[in-house]
């Protein structure tokens, strides 16, 4: 290999190594922060005895509550009222903000409808069991995401954006590979 090509290839490999190292470092940092978050919740439980240790402030409405929700409707199906109740309860363990509770209720209800064999249209746009307290989650329940363009849908760590992105993707596509953002 010519010295110039070897030099270019070496530079590319060094840059790639730094990039991969940075990504690995970010993943380790994220995992560490997640472990710290869980440790704080466990310590709070040990101090108070309250298993619902999730903060209730609006700026703590992260999407972790909906990421781990699926077992709840799977367990409580076909009892819609129990899905509604325990979807919110599952959030309170780590995410007590009102938007998180309502996001879990809404997504749990949608998963319940899917398990009941309802059509995609009914799953996406069927009426929730009860009104939702959070205006942003209520807007999602009413289909506010349906008319959005792709560049208006944000897949962030904020529960409202994550729920909207998930439902928008499910609405637009018909297979798993296309839905994953």
CSV table of N, CA and C in Angstrom, one decimal:
chain,number,residue,atom,x,y,z
A,1,UNK,N,0.9,-1.2,0.0
A,1,UNK,CA,0.0,0.0,0.0
A,1,UNK,C,0.9,1.2,0.0
A,2,UNK,N,0.5,2.2,-0.8
A,2,UNK,CA,1.3,3.4,-0.9
A,2,UNK,C,1.3,4.2,0.5
A,3,UNK,N,2.4,4.9,0.8
A,3,UNK,CA,2.5,5.6,2.1
A,3,UNK,C,1.3,6.5,2.3
A,4,UNK,N,0.9,7.2,1.3
A,4,UNK,CA,-0.2,8.2,1.4
A,4,UNK,C,-1.5,7.5,1.8
A,5,UNK,N,-1.8,6.4,1.1
A,5,UNK,CA,-3.0,5.7,1.4
A,5,UNK,C,-3.0,5.1,2.8
A,6,UNK,N,-1.8,4.6,3.2
A,6,UNK,CA,-1.6,4.0,4.5
A,6,UNK,C,-1.9,5.1,5.6
A,7,UNK,N,-1.4,6.3,5.3
A,7,UNK,CA,-1.5,7.4,6.2
A,7,UNK,C,-3.0,7.8,6.3
A,8,UNK,N,-3.7,7.9,5.2
A,8,UNK,CA,-5.1,8.2,5.2
A,8,UNK,C,-5.9,7.1,5.9
A,9,UNK,N,-5.6,5.9,5.6
A,9,UNK,CA,-6.3,4.8,6.3
A,9,UNK,C,-6.0,4.8,7.8
A,10,UNK,N,-4.8,5.1,8.2
A,10,UNK,CA,-4.5,5.2,9.6
A,10,UNK,C,-5.2,6.3,10.3
A,11,UNK,N,-5.4,7.4,9.6
A,11,UNK,CA,-6.1,8.5,10.2
A,11,UNK,C,-7.6,8.2,10.3
A,12,UNK,N,-8.2,7.5,9.3
A,12,UNK,CA,-9.6,7.1,9.4
A,12,UNK,C,-9.8,6.1,10.6
A,13,UNK,N,-8.8,5.2,10.7
A,13,UNK,CA,-9.0,4.2,11.8
A,13,UNK,C,-8.8,4.8,13.1
A,14,UNK,N,-7.9,5.8,13.3
A,14,UNK,CA,-7.8,6.5,14.6
A,14,UNK,C,-9.0,7.3,14.9
A,15,UNK,N,-9.6,7.9,13.9
A,15,UNK,CA,-10.8,8.7,14.1
A,15,UNK,C,-12.0,7.8,14.4
A,16,UNK,N,-12.1,6.6,13.8
A,16,UNK,CA,-13.1,5.7,14.1
A,16,UNK,C,-13.0,5.1,15.5
A,17,UNK,N,-11.7,4.9,15.9
A,17,UNK,CA,-11.5,4.4,17.2
A,17,UNK,C,-11.9,5.4,18.3
A,18,UNK,N,-11.6,6.6,18.0
A,18,UNK,CA,-12.0,7.7,19.0
A,18,UNK,C,-13.5,7.8,19.0
A,19,UNK,N,-14.2,7.7,17.8
A,19,UNK,CA,-15.6,7.8,17.8
A,19,UNK,C,-16.2,6.6,18.6
A,20,UNK,N,-15.8,5.4,18.3
A,20,UNK,CA,-16.3,4.2,18.9
A,20,UNK,C,-16.1,4.3,20.4
A,21,UNK,N,-14.9,4.8,20.8
A,21,UNK,CA,-14.6,4.9,22.2
A,21,UNK,C,-15.5,5.9,22.9
A,22,UNK,N,-15.8,7.0,22.2
A,22,UNK,CA,-16.7,8.0,22.7
A,22,UNK,C,-18.1,7.5,22.9
A,23,UNK,N,-18.6,6.7,21.9
A,23,UNK,CA,-19.9,6.1,22.0
A,23,UNK,C,-20.0,5.1,23.2
A,24,UNK,N,-18.9,4.3,23.3
A,24,UNK,CA,-18.9,3.3,24.4
A,24,UNK,C,-18.9,4.1,25.7
A,25,UNK,N,-18.1,5.2,25.8
A,25,UNK,CA,-18.1,6.0,27.0
A,25,UNK,C,-19.4,6.6,27.3
A,26,UNK,N,-20.1,7.1,26.3
A,26,UNK,CA,-21.5,7.6,26.5
A,26,UNK,C,-22.4,6.5,27.0
A,27,UNK,N,-22.4,5.3,26.4
A,27,UNK,CA,-23.2,4.3,26.9
A,27,UNK,C,-22.9,3.9,28.3
A,28,UNK,N,-21.7,3.8,28.7
A,28,UNK,CA,-21.3,3.5,30.0
A,28,UNK,C,-21.8,4.6,31.0
A,29,UNK,N,-21.7,5.8,30.6
A,29,UNK,CA,-22.1,6.9,31.4
A,29,UNK,C,-23.7,6.8,31.6
A,30,UNK,N,-24.4,6.6,30.5
A,30,UNK,CA,-25.8,6.5,30.6
A,30,UNK,C,-26.2,5.3,31.5
A,31,UNK,N,-25.6,4.2,31.4
A,31,UNK,CA,-25.9,3.0,32.2
A,31,UNK,C,-25.6,3.4,33.7
A,32,UNK,N,-24.5,4.1,33.9
A,32,UNK,CA,-24.1,4.5,35.3
A,32,UNK,C,-25.1,5.4,35.9
A,33,UNK,N,-25.6,6.4,35.1
A,33,UNK,CA,-26.6,7.3,35.5
A,33,UNK,C,-27.9,6.6,35.8
A,34,UNK,N,-28.3,5.6,35.0
A,34,UNK,CA,-29.5,4.8,35.2
A,34,UNK,C,-29.3,4.0,36.5
A,35,UNK,N,-28.2,3.5,36.8
A,35,UNK,CA,-27.9,2.7,38.0
A,35,UNK,C,-28.0,3.7,39.2
A,36,UNK,N,-27.5,4.9,39.1
A,36,UNK,CA,-27.5,5.9,40.2
A,36,UNK,C,-29.0,6.2,40.4
A,37,UNK,N,-29.8,6.5,39.4
A,37,UNK,CA,-31.2,6.8,39.5
A,37,UNK,C,-31.9,5.7,40.3
A,38,UNK,N,-31.7,4.4,39.9
A,38,UNK,CA,-32.3,3.3,40.6
A,38,UNK,C,-31.8,3.2,42.1
A,39,UNK,N,-30.6,3.4,42.3
A,39,UNK,CA,-30.0,3.4,43.7
A,39,UNK,C,-30.7,4.5,44.5
A,40,UNK,N,-30.9,5.7,44.0
A,40,UNK,CA,-31.6,6.8,44.7
A,40,UNK,C,-33.0,6.4,45.0
A,41,UNK,N,-33.7,5.8,44.1
A,41,UNK,CA,-35.1,5.3,44.3
A,41,UNK,C,-35.1,4.3,45.4
A,42,UNK,N,-34.2,3.3,45.4
A,42,UNK,CA,-34.2,2.3,46.4
A,42,UNK,C,-33.9,2.9,47.7
A,43,UNK,N,-32.9,3.8,47.8
A,43,UNK,CA,-32.6,4.4,49.1
A,43,UNK,C,-33.8,5.2,49.6
A,44,UNK,N,-34.5,5.8,48.7
A,44,UNK,CA,-35.7,6.6,49.2
A,44,UNK,C,-36.8,5.6,49.7
A,45,UNK,N,-36.9,4.5,49.1
A,45,UNK,CA,-37.9,3.4,49.5
A,45,UNK,C,-37.4,2.9,50.9
A,46,UNK,N,-36.1,2.7,51.1
A,46,UNK,CA,-35.6,2.2,52.4
A,46,UNK,C,-35.9,3.2,53.5
A,47,UNK,N,-35.8,4.5,53.2
A,47,UNK,CA,-36.0,5.6,54.2
A,47,UNK,C,-37.5,5.7,54.5
A,48,UNK,N,-38.3,5.7,53.5
A,48,UNK,CA,-39.7,6.0,53.7
A,48,UNK,C,-40.7,4.8,53.7
A,49,UNK,N,-40.3,3.7,53.1
A,49,UNK,CA,-41.2,2.6,53.0
A,49,UNK,C,-42.2,2.7,51.9
A,50,UNK,N,-42.1,3.8,51.2
A,50,UNK,CA,-43.1,4.1,50.1
A,50,UNK,C,-42.5,3.6,48.8
A,51,UNK,N,-43.1,2.6,48.2
A,51,UNK,CA,-42.6,2.0,46.9
A,51,UNK,C,-42.7,3.0,45.8
A,52,UNK,N,-43.6,4.0,45.9
A,52,UNK,CA,-43.8,4.9,44.9
A,52,UNK,C,-42.9,6.1,45.1
A,53,UNK,N,-41.7,5.9,44.8
A,53,UNK,CA,-40.7,7.0,45.1
A,53,UNK,C,-40.4,7.9,43.9
A,54,UNK,N,-41.1,7.7,42.8
A,54,UNK,CA,-40.8,8.5,41.6
A,54,UNK,C,-41.2,10.0,41.9
A,55,UNK,N,-40.3,10.9,41.4
A,55,UNK,CA,-40.6,12.3,41.6
A,55,UNK,C,-41.9,12.7,40.8
A,56,UNK,N,-42.6,13.7,41.4
A,56,UNK,CA,-43.8,14.1,40.7
A,56,UNK,C,-43.7,15.4,40.0
A,57,UNK,N,-42.6,16.1,40.0
A,57,UNK,CA,-42.4,17.4,39.3
A,57,UNK,C,-42.5,17.2,37.8
A,58,UNK,N,-43.1,18.2,37.2
A,58,UNK,CA,-43.4,18.1,35.7
A,58,UNK,C,-42.1,17.9,34.9
A,59,UNK,N,-41.0,18.5,35.4
A,59,UNK,CA,-39.7,18.3,34.6
A,59,UNK,C,-39.0,17.0,34.8
A,60,UNK,N,-39.7,16.0,35.5
A,60,UNK,CA,-39.1,14.7,35.6
A,60,UNK,C,-39.9,13.7,34.8
A,61,UNK,N,-40.7,14.1,33.8
A,61,UNK,CA,-41.6,13.2,33.1
A,61,UNK,C,-40.8,12.5,32.0
A,62,UNK,N,-39.9,11.6,32.4
A,62,UNK,CA,-39.1,10.8,31.4
A,62,UNK,C,-39.9,9.6,30.8
A,63,UNK,N,-39.4,9.0,29.8
A,63,UNK,CA,-40.1,8.0,29.1
A,63,UNK,C,-39.8,6.6,29.6
A,64,UNK,N,-39.0,6.4,30.7
A,64,UNK,CA,-38.8,5.1,31.3
A,64,UNK,C,-40.1,4.4,31.7
A,65,UNK,N,-41.0,5.1,32.1
A,65,UNK,CA,-42.3,4.5,32.5
A,65,UNK,C,-43.0,3.8,31.4
A,66,UNK,N,-43.0,4.3,30.2
A,66,UNK,CA,-43.7,3.7,29.1
A,66,UNK,C,-42.8,2.6,28.4
A,67,UNK,N,-41.5,2.7,28.6
A,67,UNK,CA,-40.6,1.7,28.1
A,67,UNK,C,-40.7,0.3,28.7
A,68,UNK,N,-41.1,0.3,30.0
A,68,UNK,CA,-41.2,-1.0,30.7
A,68,UNK,C,-42.7,-1.4,30.9
A,69,UNK,N,-43.6,-0.8,30.2
A,69,UNK,CA,-45.1,-0.9,30.5
A,69,UNK,C,-45.7,-2.2,30.0
A,70,UNK,N,-45.2,-2.8,28.9
A,70,UNK,CA,-45.9,-3.9,28.2
A,70,UNK,C,-46.3,-5.0,29.1
A,71,UNK,N,-45.5,-5.4,30.1
A,71,UNK,CA,-46.0,-6.6,30.9
A,71,UNK,C,-47.3,-6.3,31.7
A,72,UNK,N,-47.6,-5.0,32.0
A,72,UNK,CA,-48.8,-4.7,32.7
A,72,UNK,C,-50.1,-5.1,32.0
A,73,UNK,N,-50.3,-4.6,30.7
A,73,UNK,CA,-51.5,-5.0,30.0
A,73,UNK,C,-51.5,-6.5,29.6
A,74,UNK,N,-50.3,-7.0,29.4
A,74,UNK,CA,-50.3,-8.5,29.2
A,74,UNK,C,-50.8,-9.3,30.4
A,75,UNK,N,-50.4,-8.9,31.6
A,75,UNK,CA,-50.8,-9.6,32.8
A,75,UNK,C,-52.3,-9.3,33.1
A,76,UNK,N,-52.8,-8.1,33.0
A,76,UNK,CA,-54.2,-7.8,33.4
A,76,UNK,C,-55.2,-7.9,32.3
A,77,UNK,N,-54.8,-8.1,31.1
A,77,UNK,CA,-55.8,-8.3,30.0
A,77,UNK,C,-56.6,-9.6,30.3
A,78,UNK,N,-57.9,-9.6,30.2
A,78,UNK,CA,-58.8,-8.7,29.4
A,78,UNK,C,-59.5,-7.7,30.3
A,79,UNK,N,-59.0,-7.4,31.5
A,79,UNK,CA,-59.6,-6.5,32.4
A,79,UNK,C,-59.1,-5.1,32.2
A,80,UNK,N,-59.9,-4.3,31.4
A,80,UNK,CA,-59.5,-3.0,31.0
A,80,UNK,C,-59.3,-2.1,32.2
A,81,UNK,N,-60.2,-2.1,33.2
A,81,UNK,CA,-60.1,-1.2,34.3
A,81,UNK,C,-58.8,-1.5,35.1
A,82,UNK,N,-58.4,-2.8,35.2
A,82,UNK,CA,-57.2,-3.1,35.9
A,82,UNK,C,-55.9,-2.7,35.2
A,83,UNK,N,-56.0,-2.8,33.8
A,83,UNK,CA,-54.9,-2.3,33.0
A,83,UNK,C,-54.7,-0.8,33.2
A,84,UNK,N,-55.8,-0.1,33.2
A,84,UNK,CA,-55.8,1.4,33.4
A,84,UNK,C,-55.2,1.7,34.8
A,85,UNK,N,-55.6,1.0,35.8
A,85,UNK,CA,-55.1,1.3,37.2
A,85,UNK,C,-53.6,1.0,37.3
A,86,UNK,N,-53.3,-0.3,37.0
A,86,UNK,CA,-51.9,-0.7,37.3
A,86,UNK,C,-50.9,-0.2,36.3
A,87,UNK,N,-51.3,0.3,35.1
A,87,UNK,CA,-50.4,1.0,34.2
A,87,UNK,C,-49.9,2.2,34.9
A,88,UNK,N,-50.7,3.0,35.5
A,88,UNK,CA,-50.3,4.2,36.2
A,88,UNK,C,-49.5,3.8,37.5
A,89,UNK,N,-49.9,2.8,38.2
A,89,UNK,CA,-49.2,2.4,39.4
A,89,UNK,C,-47.8,2.0,39.0
A,90,UNK,N,-47.6,1.3,37.9
A,90,UNK,CA,-46.2,0.9,37.5
A,90,UNK,C,-45.3,2.1,37.3
A,91,UNK,N,-45.9,3.2,36.8
A,91,UNK,CA,-45.1,4.4,36.6
A,91,UNK,C,-44.7,5.0,37.9
A,92,UNK,N,-45.5,5.0,38.9
A,92,UNK,CA,-45.2,5.7,40.1
A,92,UNK,C,-44.0,5.2,40.8
A,93,UNK,N,-43.5,4.0,40.5
A,93,UNK,CA,-42.3,3.5,41.1
A,93,UNK,C,-41.1,4.4,40.9
A,94,UNK,N,-41.0,4.9,39.6
A,94,UNK,CA,-39.8,5.7,39.3
A,94,UNK,C,-40.2,7.0,38.7
A,95,UNK,N,-41.4,7.2,38.1
A,95,UNK,CA,-41.9,8.4,37.4
A,95,UNK,C,-43.3,8.7,37.9
A,96,UNK,N,-43.3,9.7,38.8
A,96,UNK,CA,-44.6,10.0,39.4
A,96,UNK,C,-45.3,11.3,38.8
A,97,UNK,N,-44.7,11.9,37.8
A,97,UNK,CA,-45.3,13.1,37.2
A,97,UNK,C,-46.6,12.7,36.6
A,98,UNK,N,-47.5,13.6,36.6
A,98,UNK,CA,-48.9,13.4,36.0
A,98,UNK,C,-48.8,13.0,34.6
A,99,UNK,N,-47.9,13.6,33.8
A,99,UNK,CA,-47.8,13.2,32.4
A,99,UNK,C,-47.4,11.7,32.2
A,100,UNK,N,-46.5,11.3,33.1
A,100,UNK,CA,-46.1,9.9,33.1
A,100,UNK,C,-47.2,8.9,33.4
A,101,UNK,N,-48.0,9.3,34.5
A,101,UNK,CA,-49.1,8.4,34.9
A,101,UNK,C,-50.1,8.3,33.7
A,102,UNK,N,-50.5,9.5,33.1
A,102,UNK,CA,-51.4,9.4,32.0
A,102,UNK,C,-50.9,8.8,30.8
A,103,UNK,N,-49.6,9.0,30.5
A,103,UNK,CA,-49.0,8.3,29.3
A,103,UNK,C,-49.1,6.8,29.5
A,104,UNK,N,-48.8,6.3,30.7
A,104,UNK,CA,-48.9,4.9,30.9
A,104,UNK,C,-50.4,4.4,30.8
A,105,UNK,N,-51.3,5.2,31.4
A,105,UNK,CA,-52.7,4.8,31.2
A,105,UNK,C,-53.1,4.7,29.8
A,106,UNK,N,-52.7,5.7,29.0
A,106,UNK,CA,-53.1,5.7,27.6
A,106,UNK,C,-52.5,4.6,26.8
A,107,UNK,N,-51.2,4.4,27.0
A,107,UNK,CA,-50.5,3.4,26.2
A,107,UNK,C,-51.0,2.0,26.7
A,108,UNK,N,-51.2,1.8,28.0
A,108,UNK,CA,-51.7,0.6,28.5
A,108,UNK,C,-53.1,0.2,27.9
A,109,UNK,N,-53.9,1.3,27.8
A,109,UNK,CA,-55.2,1.1,27.2
A,109,UNK,C,-55.1,0.7,25.7
A,110,UNK,N,-54.2,1.3,25.0
A,110,UNK,CA,-54.0,1.0,23.6
A,110,UNK,C,-53.4,-0.4,23.4
A,111,UNK,N,-52.5,-0.8,24.3
A,111,UNK,CA,-52.0,-2.2,24.2
A,111,UNK,C,-53.1,-3.2,24.6
A,112,UNK,N,-54.0,-2.8,25.5
A,112,UNK,CA,-55.1,-3.7,25.9
A,112,UNK,C,-56.0,-3.9,24.7
A,113,UNK,N,-56.3,-2.8,23.9
A,113,UNK,CA,-57.1,-2.9,22.7
A,113,UNK,C,-56.5,-3.7,21.7
A,114,UNK,N,-55.2,-3.6,21.5
A,114,UNK,CA,-54.5,-4.5,20.5
A,114,UNK,C,-54.6,-5.9,20.9
A,115,UNK,N,-54.4,-6.2,22.2
A,115,UNK,CA,-54.5,-7.6,22.7
A,115,UNK,C,-56.0,-8.1,22.5
A,116,UNK,N,-56.9,-7.3,22.5
A,116,UNK,CA,-58.3,-7.7,22.3
A,116,UNK,C,-58.7,-7.9,20.9
A,117,UNK,N,-57.7,-7.6,20.0
A,117,UNK,CA,-57.9,-7.9,18.6
A,117,UNK,C,-58.6,-6.7,17.8
A,118,UNK,N,-58.6,-5.5,18.4
A,118,UNK,CA,-59.2,-4.4,17.7
A,118,UNK,C,-58.3,-4.0,16.5
A,119,UNK,N,-59.0,-3.3,15.6
A,119,UNK,CA,-58.2,-2.8,14.4
A,119,UNK,C,-57.2,-1.8,14.8
A,120,UNK,N,-56.3,-1.6,13.9
A,120,UNK,CA,-55.2,-0.5,14.1
A,120,UNK,C,-55.9,0.8,14.3
A,121,UNK,N,-56.9,1.1,13.6
A,121,UNK,CA,-57.6,2.4,13.7
A,121,UNK,C,-58.3,2.5,15.1
A,122,UNK,N,-58.9,1.4,15.6
A,122,UNK,CA,-59.5,1.5,17.0
A,122,UNK,C,-58.4,1.6,18.0
A,123,UNK,N,-57.3,0.9,17.8
A,123,UNK,CA,-56.2,1.0,18.8
A,123,UNK,C,-55.7,2.4,18.9
A,124,UNK,N,-55.5,3.0,17.8
A,124,UNK,CA,-54.9,4.4,17.7
A,124,UNK,C,-55.9,5.4,18.2
A,125,UNK,N,-57.1,5.3,17.7
A,125,UNK,CA,-58.0,6.5,17.9
A,125,UNK,C,-59.3,6.2,18.7
A,126,UNK,N,-59.3,5.0,19.3
A,126,UNK,CA,-60.5,4.7,20.2
A,126,UNK,C,-60.4,5.5,21.5
A,127,UNK,N,-61.6,5.7,22.1
A,127,UNK,CA,-61.7,6.6,23.3
A,127,UNK,C,-61.1,5.9,24.5
A,128,UNK,N,-60.2,6.6,25.2
A,128,UNK,CA,-59.7,6.0,26.4
A,128,UNK,C,-60.8,5.7,27.5
A,129,UNK,N,-60.4,4.8,28.4
A,129,UNK,CA,-61.4,4.4,29.4
A,129,UNK,C,-61.9,5.6,30.2
A,130,UNK,N,-61.1,6.5,30.6
A,130,UNK,CA,-61.5,7.7,31.3
A,130,UNK,C,-60.7,8.9,30.7
A,131,UNK,N,-61.2,10.1,31.0
A,131,UNK,CA,-60.5,11.3,30.6
A,131,UNK,C,-59.1,11.4,31.3
A,132,UNK,N,-58.2,12.0,30.6
A,132,UNK,CA,-56.8,12.1,31.1
A,132,UNK,C,-56.6,13.5,31.7
A,133,UNK,N,-55.9,13.6,32.8
A,133,UNK,CA,-55.7,14.9,33.4
A,133,UNK,C,-54.7,15.8,32.7
A,134,UNK,N,-53.7,15.2,32.1
A,134,UNK,CA,-52.7,15.9,31.4
A,134,UNK,C,-53.1,16.4,30.0
A,135,UNK,N,-53.2,17.7,29.8
A,135,UNK,CA,-53.6,18.2,28.5
A,135,UNK,C,-52.8,17.6,27.3
A,136,UNK,N,-51.5,17.5,27.5
A,136,UNK,CA,-50.7,17.0,26.4
A,136,UNK,C,-51.0,15.5,26.1
A,137,UNK,N,-51.2,14.7,27.1
A,137,UNK,CA,-51.5,13.3,26.8
A,137,UNK,C,-52.9,13.2,26.3
A,138,UNK,N,-53.8,14.0,26.8
A,138,UNK,CA,-55.2,14.0,26.3
A,138,UNK,C,-55.2,14.4,24.8
A,139,UNK,N,-54.4,15.3,24.4
A,139,UNK,CA,-54.2,15.7,23.0
A,139,UNK,C,-53.8,14.5,22.1
A,140,UNK,N,-52.8,13.8,22.7
A,140,UNK,CA,-52.3,12.6,22.0
A,140,UNK,C,-53.5,11.5,21.9
A,141,UNK,N,-54.2,11.4,23.0
A,141,UNK,CA,-55.4,10.5,22.9
A,141,UNK,C,-56.4,10.8,21.9
A,142,UNK,N,-56.5,12.1,21.6
A,142,UNK,CA,-57.4,12.6,20.6
A,142,UNK,C,-56.8,12.6,19.2
A,143,UNK,N,-55.6,12.1,19.0
A,143,UNK,CA,-54.9,12.0,17.7
A,143,UNK,C,-54.2,13.2,17.2
A,144,UNK,N,-53.7,14.0,18.1
A,144,UNK,CA,-53.0,15.3,17.7
A,144,UNK,C,-51.8,15.0,16.8
A,145,UNK,N,-51.2,13.8,16.9
A,145,UNK,CA,-50.0,13.5,16.2
A,145,UNK,C,-50.3,13.1,14.7
A,146,UNK,N,-51.6,12.7,14.4
A,146,UNK,CA,-51.9,12.1,13.2
A,146,UNK,C,-51.6,13.0,11.9
A,147,UNK,N,-51.7,14.3,12.1
A,147,UNK,CA,-51.5,15.2,10.9
A,147,UNK,C,-50.1,15.7,10.9
A,148,UNK,N,-49.2,15.3,11.8
A,148,UNK,CA,-47.8,15.8,11.8
A,148,UNK,C,-47.0,15.2,10.7
A,149,UNK,N,-46.1,16.0,10.2
A,149,UNK,CA,-45.0,15.5,9.3
A,149,UNK,C,-43.9,14.9,10.1
A,150,UNK,N,-43.1,14.1,9.5
A,150,UNK,CA,-42.0,13.4,10.2
A,150,UNK,C,-41.1,14.3,10.9
A,151,UNK,N,-40.8,15.5,10.3
A,151,UNK,CA,-39.8,16.4,11.0
A,151,UNK,C,-40.5,17.1,12.2
A,152,UNK,N,-41.8,16.9,12.4
A,152,UNK,CA,-42.4,17.5,13.6
A,152,UNK,C,-42.5,16.5,14.8
A,153,UNK,N,-42.2,15.3,14.5
A,153,UNK,CA,-42.3,14.2,15.5
A,153,UNK,C,-40.9,14.1,16.2
A,154,UNK,N,-40.8,14.2,17.5
A,154,UNK,CA,-39.6,14.2,18.2
A,154,UNK,C,-39.5,13.0,19.1
A,155,UNK,N,-38.5,12.1,18.9
A,155,UNK,CA,-38.3,11.0,19.7
A,155,UNK,C,-37.2,11.3,20.8
A,156,UNK,N,-37.7,12.0,21.8
A,156,UNK,CA,-36.8,12.4,22.9
A,156,UNK,C,-37.0,11.6,24.1
A,157,UNK,N,-36.3,11.9,25.2
A,157,UNK,CA,-36.5,11.2,26.5
A,157,UNK,C,-37.7,11.7,27.3
A,158,UNK,N,-38.4,12.8,26.8
A,158,UNK,CA,-39.6,13.3,27.4
A,158,UNK,C,-40.8,12.4,27.0
A,159,UNK,N,-41.5,12.0,28.0
A,159,UNK,CA,-42.6,11.0,27.8
A,159,UNK,C,-43.6,11.4,26.8
A,160,UNK,N,-44.0,12.7,26.7
A,160,UNK,CA,-45.0,13.1,25.8
A,160,UNK,C,-44.4,12.9,24.3
A,161,UNK,N,-43.2,13.4,24.1
A,161,UNK,CA,-42.6,13.2,22.8
A,161,UNK,C,-42.4,11.7,22.4
A,162,UNK,N,-42.0,10.9,23.4
A,162,UNK,CA,-41.8,9.5,23.1
A,162,UNK,C,-43.1,8.8,22.7
A,163,UNK,N,-44.1,9.0,23.5
A,163,UNK,CA,-45.4,8.4,23.2
A,163,UNK,C,-45.9,8.9,21.9
A,164,UNK,N,-45.9,10.1,21.6
A,164,UNK,CA,-46.3,10.7,20.3
A,164,UNK,C,-45.6,10.0,19.2
A,165,UNK,N,-44.2,9.9,19.3
A,165,UNK,CA,-43.4,9.4,18.2
A,165,UNK,C,-43.8,7.9,18.0
A,166,UNK,N,-44.0,7.1,19.1
A,166,UNK,CA,-44.3,5.7,19.0
A,166,UNK,C,-45.6,5.5,18.3
A,167,UNK,N,-46.6,6.3,18.7
A,167,UNK,CA,-48.0,6.1,18.1
A,167,UNK,C,-47.9,6.6,16.6
A,168,UNK,N,-47.2,7.7,16.3
A,168,UNK,CA,-47.1,8.2,15.0
A,168,UNK,C,-46.5,7.2,14.1
A,169,UNK,N,-45.4,6.6,14.6
A,169,UNK,CA,-44.7,5.6,13.8
A,169,UNK,C,-45.6,4.3,13.5
A,170,UNK,N,-46.3,3.9,14.6
A,170,UNK,CA,-47.2,2.8,14.4
A,170,UNK,C,-48.3,3.1,13.4
A,171,UNK,N,-48.8,4.3,13.4
A,171,UNK,CA,-49.8,4.7,12.5
A,171,UNK,C,-49.3,4.7,11.1
A,172,UNK,N,-48.1,5.2,10.8
A,172,UNK,CA,-47.6,5.4,9.5
A,172,UNK,C,-47.1,4.1,8.8
A,173,UNK,N,-46.7,3.1,9.6
A,173,UNK,CA,-46.0,2.0,9.0
A,173,UNK,C,-46.8,0.7,9.4
A,174,UNK,N,-46.4,-0.4,8.7
A,174,UNK,CA,-47.0,-1.7,8.9
A,174,UNK,C,-46.1,-2.8,9.3
A,175,UNK,N,-44.8,-2.5,9.5
A,175,UNK,CA,-43.9,-3.6,9.9
A,175,UNK,C,-42.9,-3.0,10.9
A,176,UNK,N,-42.3,-3.9,11.7
A,176,UNK,CA,-41.5,-3.5,12.8
A,176,UNK,C,-40.3,-2.7,12.3
A,177,UNK,N,-39.6,-3.2,11.3
A,177,UNK,CA,-38.4,-2.5,10.9
A,177,UNK,C,-38.6,-1.0,10.5
A,178,UNK,N,-39.8,-0.8,9.9
A,178,UNK,CA,-40.1,0.6,9.5
A,178,UNK,C,-40.6,1.5,10.6
A,179,UNK,N,-41.1,0.9,11.7
A,179,UNK,CA,-41.6,1.6,12.8
A,179,UNK,C,-40.5,2.1,13.7
A,180,UNK,N,-39.4,1.3,13.9
A,180,UNK,CA,-38.4,1.7,14.8
A,180,UNK,C,-37.7,2.9,14.3
A,181,UNK,N,-37.7,3.9,15.2
A,181,UNK,CA,-37.1,5.2,14.9
A,181,UNK,C,-35.6,5.2,14.8
